[in-house]
Coordinates of N, CA, C and O in Angstrom, one line a residue:
P111 N 0.8 -1.2 0.0 CA 0.0 0.0 0.0 C 0.9 1.3 0.0 O 2.0 1.3 0.5
W112 N 0.3 2.3 -0.5 CA 1.0 3.6 -0.6 C 1.1 4.2 0.8 O 0.2 4.2 1.6
I113 N 2.3 4.7 1.1 CA 2.5 5.3 2.4 C 3.0 6.7 2.1 O 4.0 6.9 1.3
P114 N 2.4 7.8 2.7 CA 2.8 9.1 2.4 C 4.2 9.4 2.9 O 4.7 8.8 3.9
E115 N 4.8 10.5 2.4 CA 6.2 10.9 2.8 C 6.1 11.4 4.3 O 5.1 12.0 4.7
L116 N 7.1 11.2 5.0 CA 7.1 11.5 6.5 C 6.8 13.0 6.7 O 6.1 13.4 7.5
D117 N 7.5 13.9 5.9 CA 7.3 15.3 6.0 C 5.9 15.7 5.8 O 5.3 16.6 6.5
A118 N 5.2 15.1 4.9 CA 3.8 15.4 4.6 C 2.9 14.9 5.8 O 2.0 15.6 6.2
V119 N 3.2 13.8 6.4 CA 2.5 13.3 7.5 C 2.7 14.2 8.7 O 1.7 14.6 9.4
I120 N 3.9 14.6 8.9 CA 4.2 15.5 10.1 C 3.4 16.8 9.9 O 2.8 17.3 10.8
S121 N 3.5 17.4 8.7 CA 2.7 18.6 8.5 C 1.2 18.5 8.6 O 0.6 19.3 9.3
A122 N 0.7 17.4 8.1 CA -0.8 17.2 8.2 C -1.2 16.9 9.6 O -2.2 17.4 10.1
R123 N -0.4 16.2 10.3 CA -0.6 15.9 11.7 C -0.6 17.2 12.6 O -1.5 17.4 13.4
E124 N 0.4 18.0 12.3 CA 0.5 19.3 13.1 C -0.7 20.2 12.8 O -1.2 20.8 13.8
E125 N -1.1 20.2 11.6 CA -2.3 21.0 11.3 C -3.5 20.5 12.0 O -4.3 21.3 12.5
A126 N -3.7 19.2 11.9 CA -4.9 18.6 12.6 C -4.8 18.8 14.1 O -5.8 19.0 14.8
E127 N -3.6 18.7 14.7 CA -3.4 18.9 16.1 C -3.9 20.3 16.5 O -4.6 20.5 17.5
Q128 N -3.5 21.3 15.8 CA -3.9 22.7 16.1 C -5.4 22.8 16.1 O -6.0 23.5 17.0
E129 N -6.0 22.2 15.1 CA -7.5 22.3 15.1 C -8.1 21.5 16.3 O -9.1 22.0 16.9
I130 N -7.6 20.4 16.6 CA -8.1 19.6 17.7 C -8.0 20.4 19.0 O -8.9 20.4 19.9
Q131 N -6.8 21.0 19.2 CA -6.5 21.7 20.4 C -7.4 23.0 20.6 O -7.5 23.5 21.7
R132 N -8.0 23.5 19.5 CA -8.9 24.6 19.7 C -10.3 24.2 20.2 O -11.1 25.0 20.6
G133 N -10.5 22.9 20.2 CA -11.8 22.3 20.8 C -11.7 22.1 22.3 O -10.8 22.7 22.9
R134 N -12.6 21.3 22.8 CA -12.5 21.0 24.2 C -11.2 20.3 24.6 O -10.6 19.6 23.8
F135 N -10.8 20.5 25.8 CA -9.5 20.0 26.2 C -9.5 18.5 26.3 O -10.5 17.9 26.8
L136 N -8.5 17.9 25.7 CA -8.3 16.4 25.7 C -6.9 16.1 26.2 O -6.0 16.9 25.9
P137 N -6.6 15.0 26.8 CA -5.3 14.6 27.1 C -4.4 14.6 25.9 O -5.0 14.2 24.8
Y138 N -3.1 14.9 26.0 CA -2.3 15.0 24.8 C -2.2 13.6 24.1 O -2.1 13.6 22.9
R139 N -2.3 12.5 24.8 CA -2.3 11.2 24.2 C -3.4 11.1 23.2 O -3.2 10.7 22.1
E140 N -4.6 11.6 23.6 CA -5.7 11.5 22.7 C -5.6 12.5 21.5 O -5.9 12.2 20.4
V141 N -5.0 13.7 21.8 CA -4.7 14.6 20.7 C -3.8 14.0 19.7 O -4.0 14.1 18.5
L142 N -2.7 13.3 20.2 CA -1.8 12.7 19.2 C -2.5 11.6 18.4 O -2.2 11.5 17.2
I143 N -3.3 10.8 19.0 CA -4.0 9.7 18.3 C -4.9 10.3 17.2 O -4.8 9.9 16.1
R144 N -5.7 11.2 17.6 CA -6.6 11.8 16.7 C -5.9 12.6 15.6 O -6.3 12.5 14.4
S145 N -4.9 13.4 15.9 CA -4.2 14.2 14.9 C -3.4 13.3 13.9 O -3.4 13.6 12.7
L146 N -2.8 12.3 14.4 CA -2.1 11.4 13.5 C -3.0 10.7 12.5 O -2.8 10.6 11.3
T147 N -4.1 10.2 13.1 CA -5.1 9.5 12.3 C -5.7 10.4 11.3 O -5.8 10.1 10.1
E148 N -6.1 11.6 11.7 CA -6.7 12.6 10.8 C -5.7 13.1 9.8 O -6.0 13.3 8.6
G149 N -4.4 13.3 10.2 CA -3.4 13.8 9.2 C -3.2 12.7 8.1 O -3.1 13.1 6.9
C150 N -3.2 11.5 8.5 CA -3.0 10.4 7.5 C -4.3 10.4 6.6 O -4.2 10.2 5.4
R151 N -5.4 10.5 7.2 CA -6.7 10.5 6.4 C -6.7 11.6 5.4 O -7.0 11.4 4.2
R152 N -6.2 12.7 5.7 CA -6.2 13.9 4.8 C -5.2 13.6 3.6 O -5.4 14.2 2.6
L153 N -4.3 12.7 3.9 CA -3.3 12.4 2.8 C -3.8 11.2 2.0 O -3.1 10.7 1.2
G154 N -5.0 10.6 2.4 CA -5.5 9.5 1.7 C -5.0 8.2 2.1 O -5.0 7.2 1.4
F155 N -4.5 8.1 3.4 CA -3.9 6.9 3.9 C -4.6 6.6 5.2 O -4.8 7.4 6.1
H156 N -5.0 5.3 5.3 CA -5.6 4.8 6.6 C -4.6 4.3 7.5 O -3.9 3.3 7.2
L157 N -4.5 4.9 8.7 CA -3.5 4.4 9.7 C -4.3 3.7 10.7 O -5.3 4.2 11.3
P158 N -4.0 2.4 11.0 CA -4.7 1.6 12.0 C -4.6 2.3 13.4 O -3.6 2.8 13.7
L159 N -5.7 2.2 14.1 CA -5.7 2.9 15.4 C -4.6 2.4 16.3 O -4.0 3.2 17.1
A160 N -4.3 1.1 16.3 CA -3.2 0.5 17.1 C -1.9 1.2 16.8 O -1.1 1.4 17.8
Q161 N -1.6 1.6 15.6 CA -0.4 2.3 15.3 C -0.4 3.7 15.8 O 0.7 4.2 16.3
A162 N -1.5 4.4 15.7 CA -1.6 5.7 16.3 C -1.4 5.7 17.8 O -0.8 6.6 18.4
E163 N -2.0 4.7 18.4 CA -1.8 4.5 19.9 C -0.4 4.3 20.3 O 0.1 4.8 21.2
R164 N 0.3 3.4 19.5 CA 1.7 3.2 19.8 C 2.5 4.5 19.7 O 3.4 4.7 20.5
F165 N 2.2 5.3 18.6 CA 2.9 6.6 18.5 C 2.7 7.4 19.8 O 3.6 8.0 20.4
A166 N 1.4 7.6 20.1 CA 1.0 8.4 21.3 C 1.7 7.9 22.6 O 2.1 8.7 23.4
D167 N 1.8 6.6 22.7 CA 2.3 6.0 23.9 C 3.9 6.1 24.0 O 4.5 5.8 25.0
S168 N 4.5 6.6 22.9 CA 5.9 6.7 22.9 C 6.4 8.1 23.3 O 7.6 8.3 23.3
Q169 N 5.5 8.9 23.8 CA 5.9 10.3 24.1 C 7.1 10.4 25.0 O 8.0 11.2 24.8
G170 N 7.2 9.6 26.1 CA 8.3 9.6 27.0 C 9.6 9.1 26.5 O 10.6 9.4 27.1
D171 N 9.6 8.5 25.3 CA 10.8 8.0 24.7 C 11.3 8.8 23.5 O 12.2 8.5 22.8
W172 N 10.6 9.9 23.2 CA 11.0 10.8 22.1 C 12.4 11.3 22.4 O 12.7 11.7 23.5
P173 N 13.2 11.3 21.4 CA 14.6 11.7 21.6 C 14.8 13.2 21.9 O 13.9 14.0 21.5
V174 N 15.8 13.5 22.6 CA 16.2 14.9 22.9 C 17.4 15.3 22.0 O 18.1 14.4 21.6
F175 N 17.6 16.5 21.9 CA 18.8 17.0 21.1 C 20.0 16.5 21.9 O 20.1 16.6 23.1
A176 N 21.1 16.1 21.2 CA 22.3 15.6 21.8 C 22.9 16.5 22.8 O 23.5 16.0 23.8
D177 N 22.9 17.8 22.6 CA 23.5 18.7 23.5 C 22.7 19.0 24.8 O 23.2 19.6 25.7
T178 N 21.5 18.6 24.8 CA 20.5 19.0 25.8 C 20.9 18.5 27.2 O 21.0 19.3 28.2
P179 N 21.2 17.2 27.5 CA 21.4 16.8 28.9 C 22.6 17.5 29.5 O 22.5 18.1 30.6
A180 N 23.7 17.6 28.8 CA 24.9 18.3 29.4 C 24.7 19.8 29.6 O 25.1 20.3 30.6
A181 N 24.0 20.4 28.6 CA 23.8 21.8 28.7 C 22.8 22.1 29.9 O 23.0 23.1 30.6
L182 N 21.8 21.3 30.0 CA 20.8 21.5 31.2 C 21.5 21.3 32.5 O 21.2 22.0 33.5
Q183 N 22.4 20.3 32.6 CA 23.2 20.2 33.8 C 24.0 21.4 34.2 O 24.0 21.8 35.3
R184 N 24.6 22.0 33.2 CA 25.3 23.2 33.4 C 24.4 24.4 33.8 O 24.7 25.1 34.7
L185 N 23.3 24.5 33.1 CA 22.4 25.6 33.4 C 21.7 25.5 34.8 O 21.5 26.5 35.4
A186 N 21.5 24.2 35.2 CA 20.9 24.0 36.5 C 21.8 24.5 37.6 O 21.3 24.7 38.8
R187 N 23.1 24.7 37.4 CA 24.0 25.2 38.4 C 23.8 26.7 38.6 O 24.2 27.2 39.7
V188 N 23.2 27.4 37.7 CA 23.1 28.8 37.8 C 21.6 29.3 38.0 O 21.4 30.4 38.4
A189 N 20.7 28.4 37.7 CA 19.3 28.8 37.9 C 18.4 27.6 37.9 O 18.7 26.6 37.3
P190 N 17.3 27.6 38.6 CA 16.3 26.5 38.5 C 15.8 26.3 37.1 O 15.5 27.3 36.5
L191 N 15.5 25.1 36.7 CA 15.0 24.8 35.4 C 13.6 24.4 35.4 O 13.1 23.8 36.4
G192 N 12.8 24.8 34.4 CA 11.4 24.4 34.3 C 11.1 23.9 32.9 O 11.8 24.3 31.9
L193 N 10.2 23.0 32.8 CA 9.7 22.5 31.5 C 8.2 22.9 31.4 O 7.4 22.6 32.2
L194 N 7.9 23.5 30.3 CA 6.5 23.8 29.9 C 6.2 23.1 28.7 O 6.8 23.4 27.6
S195 N 5.4 22.1 28.7 CA 5.2 21.2 27.6 C 3.7 20.9 27.3 O 2.9 20.8 28.3
N196 N 3.4 20.7 26.1 CA 2.1 20.2 25.7 C 1.9 18.7 25.9 O 0.8 18.2 25.8
C197 N 2.9 18.0 26.3 CA 2.8 16.6 26.6 C 2.0 16.4 27.9 O 1.7 17.3 28.6
D198 N 1.6 15.1 28.1 CA 1.0 14.7 29.3 C 2.0 14.6 30.4 O 3.2 14.5 30.2
A199 N 1.5 14.6 31.7 CA 2.4 14.6 32.8 C 3.4 13.4 32.9 O 4.6 13.6 33.1
A200 N 2.9 12.2 32.8 CA 3.7 11.0 32.9 C 4.8 11.0 31.9 O 6.0 10.7 32.2
P201 N 4.5 11.1 30.6 CA 5.6 11.1 29.6 C 6.6 12.2 29.8 O 7.8 12.0 29.6
L202 N 6.1 13.4 30.2 CA 7.1 14.5 30.5 C 8.0 14.2 31.6 O 9.2 14.4 31.5
A203 N 7.5 13.6 32.7 CA 8.3 13.2 33.8 C 9.3 12.1 33.4 O 10.4 12.1 33.8
A204 N 8.8 11.2 32.6 CA 9.7 10.1 32.2 C 10.8 10.6 31.3 O 12.0 10.2 31.5
C205 N 10.5 11.5 30.4 CA 11.5 12.1 29.6 C 12.6 12.9 30.4 O 13.8 12.7 30.2
A206 N 12.1 13.7 31.4 CA 13.0 14.4 32.2 C 13.9 13.5 33.0 O 15.1 13.7 33.1
A207 N 13.3 12.4 33.5 CA 14.1 11.5 34.3 C 15.1 10.6 33.5 O 16.2 10.4 33.9
H208 N 14.7 10.2 32.4 CA 15.5 9.2 31.6 C 16.4 9.9 30.5 O 17.4 9.3 30.2
H209 N 16.0 11.0 30.0 CA 16.7 11.6 28.9 C 17.5 12.9 29.3 O 18.5 13.2 28.8
L210 N 16.9 13.7 30.1 CA 17.4 15.1 30.4 C 18.5 15.0 31.4 O 19.5 15.7 31.4
R211 N 18.4 14.1 32.4 CA 19.4 13.9 33.4 C 19.9 15.2 34.1 O 21.1 15.4 34.4
A212 N 19.0 16.1 34.3 CA 19.3 17.4 35.0 C 18.1 17.6 36.0 O 17.0 17.2 35.8
P213 N 18.4 18.3 37.1 CA 17.3 18.6 38.1 C 16.3 19.6 37.5 O 16.7 20.7 37.0
I214 N 15.1 19.2 37.4 CA 14.0 20.1 36.9 C 13.2 20.5 38.1 O 12.5 19.7 38.8
A215 N 13.1 21.8 38.3 CA 12.5 22.4 39.5 C 11.0 22.5 39.3 O 10.2 22.5 40.2
L216 N 10.6 22.7 38.0 CA 9.2 22.9 37.7 C 8.8 22.2 36.4 O 9.5 22.3 35.4
M217 N 7.7 21.5 36.4 CA 7.1 20.9 35.2 C 5.7 21.3 35.1 O 4.9 21.0 36.0
V218 N 5.4 21.9 34.0 CA 4.0 22.2 33.7 C 3.6 21.6 32.4 O 4.1 21.9 31.3
D219 N 2.7 20.6 32.5 CA 2.2 19.8 31.3 C 0.8 20.4 31.0 O 0.3 21.3 31.7
A220 N 0.3 20.0 29.8 CA -1.0 20.6 29.3 C -2.1 20.3 30.3 O -3.0 21.2 30.5
G221 N -2.1 19.1 30.9 CA -3.2 18.8 31.8 C -3.2 19.8 33.0 O -4.2 20.2 33.5
R222 N -2.0 20.0 33.5 CA -1.9 21.0 34.7 C -2.3 22.4 34.3 O -2.9 23.1 35.1
A223 N -1.9 22.8 33.1 CA -2.3 24.1 32.6 C -3.7 24.2 32.2 O -4.3 25.3 32.2
G224 N -4.3 23.1 31.8 CA -5.7 23.1 31.4 C -5.9 23.7 30.0 O -7.0 24.0 29.5
S225 N -4.7 23.7 29.3 CA -4.8 24.2 27.9 C -3.5 23.8 27.2 O -2.6 23.2 27.8
Y226 N -3.4 24.2 25.9 CA -2.2 23.9 25.1 C -1.6 25.2 24.7 O -2.3 26.2 24.4
K227 N -0.2 25.2 24.7 CA 0.5 26.3 24.2 C 0.1 26.5 22.7 O -0.1 25.5 22.0
P228 N -0.1 27.7 22.2 CA 0.3 29.0 22.7 C -0.6 29.7 23.7 O -0.4 30.8 24.1
A229 N -1.7 29.0 24.2 CA -2.6 29.6 25.2 C -1.7 29.9 26.4 O -0.7 29.2 26.7
P230 N -2.0 30.9 27.2 CA -1.1 31.4 28.3 C -1.1 30.5 29.6 O -0.4 30.8 30.5
G231 N -1.9 29.4 29.6 CA -2.0 28.6 30.8 C -0.7 28.1 31.4 O -0.5 28.2 32.6
H232 N 0.2 27.6 30.6 CA 1.5 27.1 31.1 C 2.3 28.2 31.8 O 2.8 27.9 32.9
W233 N 2.3 29.4 31.3 CA 3.1 30.4 31.9 C 2.5 30.9 33.1 O 3.1 31.3 34.1
R234 N 1.1 31.0 33.2 CA 0.4 31.4 34.4 C 0.7 30.5 35.5 O 0.9 30.9 36.7
V235 N 0.6 29.2 35.2 CA 0.9 28.2 36.3 C 2.3 28.3 36.8 O 2.6 28.3 38.0
A236 N 3.3 28.5 35.8 CA 4.7 28.6 36.2 C 4.9 29.9 37.1 O 5.6 29.8 38.1
L237 N 4.3 31.0 36.8 CA 4.4 32.2 37.6 C 3.8 32.0 38.9 O 4.4 32.5 39.9
E238 N 2.7 31.3 39.0 CA 2.0 31.1 40.3 C 3.0 30.3 41.2 O 3.1 30.6 42.4
E239 N 3.6 29.3 40.6 CA 4.5 28.4 41.4 C 5.8 29.1 41.8 O 6.3 29.0 42.9
L240 N 6.4 29.9 40.8 CA 7.7 30.5 41.0 C 7.6 31.7 41.9 O 8.6 32.1 42.5
R241 N 6.4 32.4 41.9 CA 6.2 33.6 42.7 C 7.3 34.7 42.4 O 7.8 35.3 43.3
V242 N 7.5 34.9 41.1 CA 8.4 36.0 40.6 C 7.7 36.6 39.5 O 6.9 36.0 38.8
P243 N 8.1 37.9 39.2 CA 7.5 38.5 38.0 C 8.1 37.9 36.7 O 9.2 37.4 36.7
P244 N 7.3 37.9 35.6 CA 7.7 37.3 34.4 C 9.1 37.8 33.9 O 9.8 37.0 33.3
E245 N 9.4 39.0 34.0 CA 10.6 39.6 33.5 C 11.8 39.0 34.2 O 13.0 39.1 33.7
R246 N 11.7 38.3 35.3 CA 12.8 37.6 36.0 C 12.9 36.2 35.6 O 13.8 35.4 36.1
V247 N 12.1 35.7 34.6 CA 12.1 34.3 34.1 C 12.6 34.4 32.7 O 12.0 35.1 31.8
L248 N 13.6 33.6 32.3 CA 14.1 33.5 30.9 C 13.4 32.3 30.3 O 13.6 31.2 30.7
H249 N 12.5 32.6 29.3 CA 11.9 31.5 28.6 C 12.7 31.2 27.4 O 13.0 32.0 26.5
V250 N 13.1 29.9 27.3 CA 14.0 29.4 26.2 C 13.3 28.5 25.2 O 12.6 27.6 25.7
S251 N 13.4 28.8 23.9 CA 12.7 28.0 23.0 C 13.2 28.3 21.6 O 13.9 29.3 21.3
A252 N 12.9 27.4 20.7 CA 13.2 27.6 19.2 C 12.0 28.0 18.5 O 12.1 28.3 17.3
Y253 N 10.8 28.0 19.1 CA 9.6 28.1 18.4 C 8.8 29.3 18.8 O 8.4 29.5 19.9
G254 N 8.6 30.2 17.8 CA 7.9 31.4 18.0 C 6.5 31.3 18.3 O 6.0 31.8 19.3
F255 N 5.8 30.5 17.5 CA 4.3 30.4 17.6 C 3.9 29.8 18.9 O 3.0 30.4 19.6
Y256 N 4.5 28.7 19.3 CA 4.1 28.0 20.5 C 4.7 28.6 21.8 O 4.1 28.4 22.9
D257 N 5.8 29.3 21.7 CA 6.5 29.6 22.9 C 6.9 31.1 23.0 O 6.5 31.8 24.0
L258 N 7.7 31.5 22.1 CA 8.4 32.9 22.3 C 7.3 34.0 22.2 O 7.4 34.9 23.0
I259 N 6.4 34.0 21.2 CA 5.5 35.0 21.1 C 4.5 35.1 22.3 O 4.4 36.2 22.9
P260 N 3.9 34.0 22.7 CA 3.1 34.1 23.9 C 3.8 34.4 25.2 O 3.3 35.2 26.1
A261 N 5.1 33.9 25.3 CA 5.9 34.3 26.5 C 6.2 35.8 26.5 O 6.1 36.4 27.6
H262 N 6.5 36.3 25.4 CA 6.7 37.8 25.3 C 5.5 38.6 25.7 O 5.6 39.6 26.4
A263 N 4.3 38.1 25.2 CA 3.1 38.8 25.5 C 2.8 38.9 27.0 O 2.2 39.8 27.4
L264 N 3.3 37.9 27.7 CA 3.1 37.9 29.2 C 4.3 38.5 29.9 O 4.3 38.6 31.2
G265 N 5.3 39.1 29.2 CA 6.4 39.8 29.8 C 7.6 39.0 30.2 O 8.5 39.6 30.9
F266 N 7.8 37.8 29.7 CA 9.0 37.0 30.0 C 10.2 37.5 29.3 O 10.0 38.0 28.1
A267 N 11.4 37.3 29.8 CA 12.6 37.5 29.1 C 12.7 36.3 28.1 O 12.2 35.2 28.4
L268 N 13.4 36.5 27.0 CA 13.4 35.5 25.9 C 14.8 35.1 25.5 O 15.7 35.9 25.3
A269 N 14.9 33.8 25.2 CA 16.1 33.3 24.6 C 15.7 32.4 23.5 O 14.9 31.4 23.7
F270 N 16.2 32.6 22.3 CA 16.0 31.8 21.1 C 17.2 30.8 21.0 O 18.3 31.2 21.0
V271 N 16.8 29.5 20.8 CA 17.8 28.5 20.5 C 17.5 27.9 19.2 O 16.4 27.4 19.0
A272 N 18.4 28.0 18.2 CA 18.2 27.5 16.9 C 18.0 26.0 16.9 O 19.0 25.3 17.2
R273 N 16.9 25.5 16.5 CA 16.6 24.1 16.4 C 15.7 23.8 15.2 O 14.9 24.7 14.8
D274 N 15.9 22.7 14.6 CA 15.0 22.3 13.5 C 14.9 23.3 12.4 O 13.9 23.5 11.8
A275 N 16.0 24.0 12.1 CA 16.1 25.0 11.1 C 15.2 26.2 11.4 O 14.8 26.9 10.4
E276 N 14.7 26.4 12.6 CA 13.9 27.5 13.0 C 14.7 28.8 13.0 O 15.9 28.8 13.2
R277 N 14.0 29.9 12.7 CA 14.6 31.2 12.7 C 13.9 32.0 13.8 O 12.7 31.8 14.1
A278 N 14.7 32.9 14.4 CA 14.1 33.7 15.5 C 13.0 34.5 14.9 O 13.1 35.1 13.8
P279 N 11.8 34.6 15.6 CA 10.7 35.4 15.1 C 11.1 36.9 15.0 O 11.7 37.5 15.9
A280 N 10.8 37.5 13.9 CA 11.2 38.9 13.6 C 10.4 39.8 14.6 O 9.2 39.5 14.9
G281 N 11.0 40.8 15.1 CA 10.4 41.8 15.9 C 10.3 41.5 17.4 O 9.8 42.3 18.1
L282 N 10.8 40.3 17.8 CA 10.7 40.0 19.2 C 12.0 40.5 19.9 O 13.1 40.3 19.3
P283 N 11.9 41.1 21.1 CA 13.1 41.5 21.8 C 13.8 40.3 22.5 O 13.4 40.0 23.6
L284 N 14.7 39.7 21.8 CA 15.4 38.6 22.4 C 16.5 39.0 23.3 O 17.3 39.9 23.0
D285 N 16.6 38.4 24.5 CA 17.7 38.7 25.5 C 18.9 37.9 25.1 O 20.0 38.3 25.3
F286 N 18.7 36.7 24.5 CA 19.8 35.8 24.0 C 19.3 35.1 22.7 O 18.2 34.8 22.6
A287 N 20.3 34.9 21.9 CA 20.1 34.0 20.7 C 21.3 33.1 20.6 O 22.4 33.5 20.7
A288 N 21.0 31.8 20.5 CA 22.1 30.8 20.6 C 21.9 29.7 19.5 O 20.8 29.5 19.1
R289 N 23.1 29.2 19.1 CA 23.1 28.1 18.2 C 22.4 26.8 18.7 O 21.8 26.1 18.0
D290 N 22.7 26.6 20.0 CA 22.2 25.4 20.7 C 22.2 25.7 22.2 O 22.6 26.8 22.6
L291 N 21.8 24.7 23.0 CA 21.7 24.9 24.4 C 23.1 25.1 25.0 O 23.3 25.8 26.0
A292 N 24.1 24.4 24.5 CA 25.5 24.6 25.0 C 26.0 26.0 24.8 O 26.6 26.6 25.6
D293 N 25.6 26.6 23.6 CA 26.0 28.0 23.3 C 25.3 28.9 24.3 O 25.8 29.9 24.9
L294 N 24.0 28.6 24.6 CA 23.3 29.5 25.6 C 23.9 29.3 27.0 O 24.1 30.3 27.7
A295 N 24.3 28.1 27.4 CA 24.9 27.9 28.7 C 26.2 28.8 28.7 O 26.5 29.4 29.7
D296 N 27.0 28.8 27.6 CA 28.2 29.6 27.6 C 27.9 31.1 27.8 O 28.5 31.8 28.6
Q297 N 26.8 31.5 27.0 CA 26.4 33.0 27.1 C 26.0 33.3 28.6 O 26.2 34.5 29.0
L298 N 25.4 32.4 29.3 CA 24.9 32.6 30.6 C 25.9 32.4 31.7 O 25.7 32.5 32.9
G299 N 27.1 32.0 31.3 CA 28.2 31.8 32.2 C 28.1 30.5 33.0 O 28.6 30.4 34.1
A300 N 27.4 29.5 32.5 CA 27.2 28.3 33.2 C 28.3 27.3 32.9 O 28.8 27.3 31.9

């Protein structure tokens, strides 16, 4: 049978995900299942439910960038670290424990926020727990739409890290721009 190109599946799945997330809140596992199934359907390919479920259940095993664990360990020496993720709580905790290997002081998953980024829920939960003004928190990301633009709207300091061929969003006041997390750690004196 015909199988669509991976880039086309990724794009169609991401588009379906954004549409699903605009509806009533669902656990991210369910969003992944529905968006992958719908993305494939839009491409004319039927993906069996069991395969979509296997993909969704793999969240905690998704790879991290090679420089991330060592850079986070360095950064954790100079400031507490937090993760704001659209993932579910259990896979986020599993990823942090098994792949990041750095102390994470704060984890805000979509369920805890009650919404998906770019909605402001993640940042509001983080600020409530951190009890500091947003300008004292450096939000680090490669992604404008999901992270940097909404974080800026709430007053956070911003660091752009080039990932996945992303470019820094034009017009945002970046406090730092880095090639990768190791470069950011260098810039922050970690």
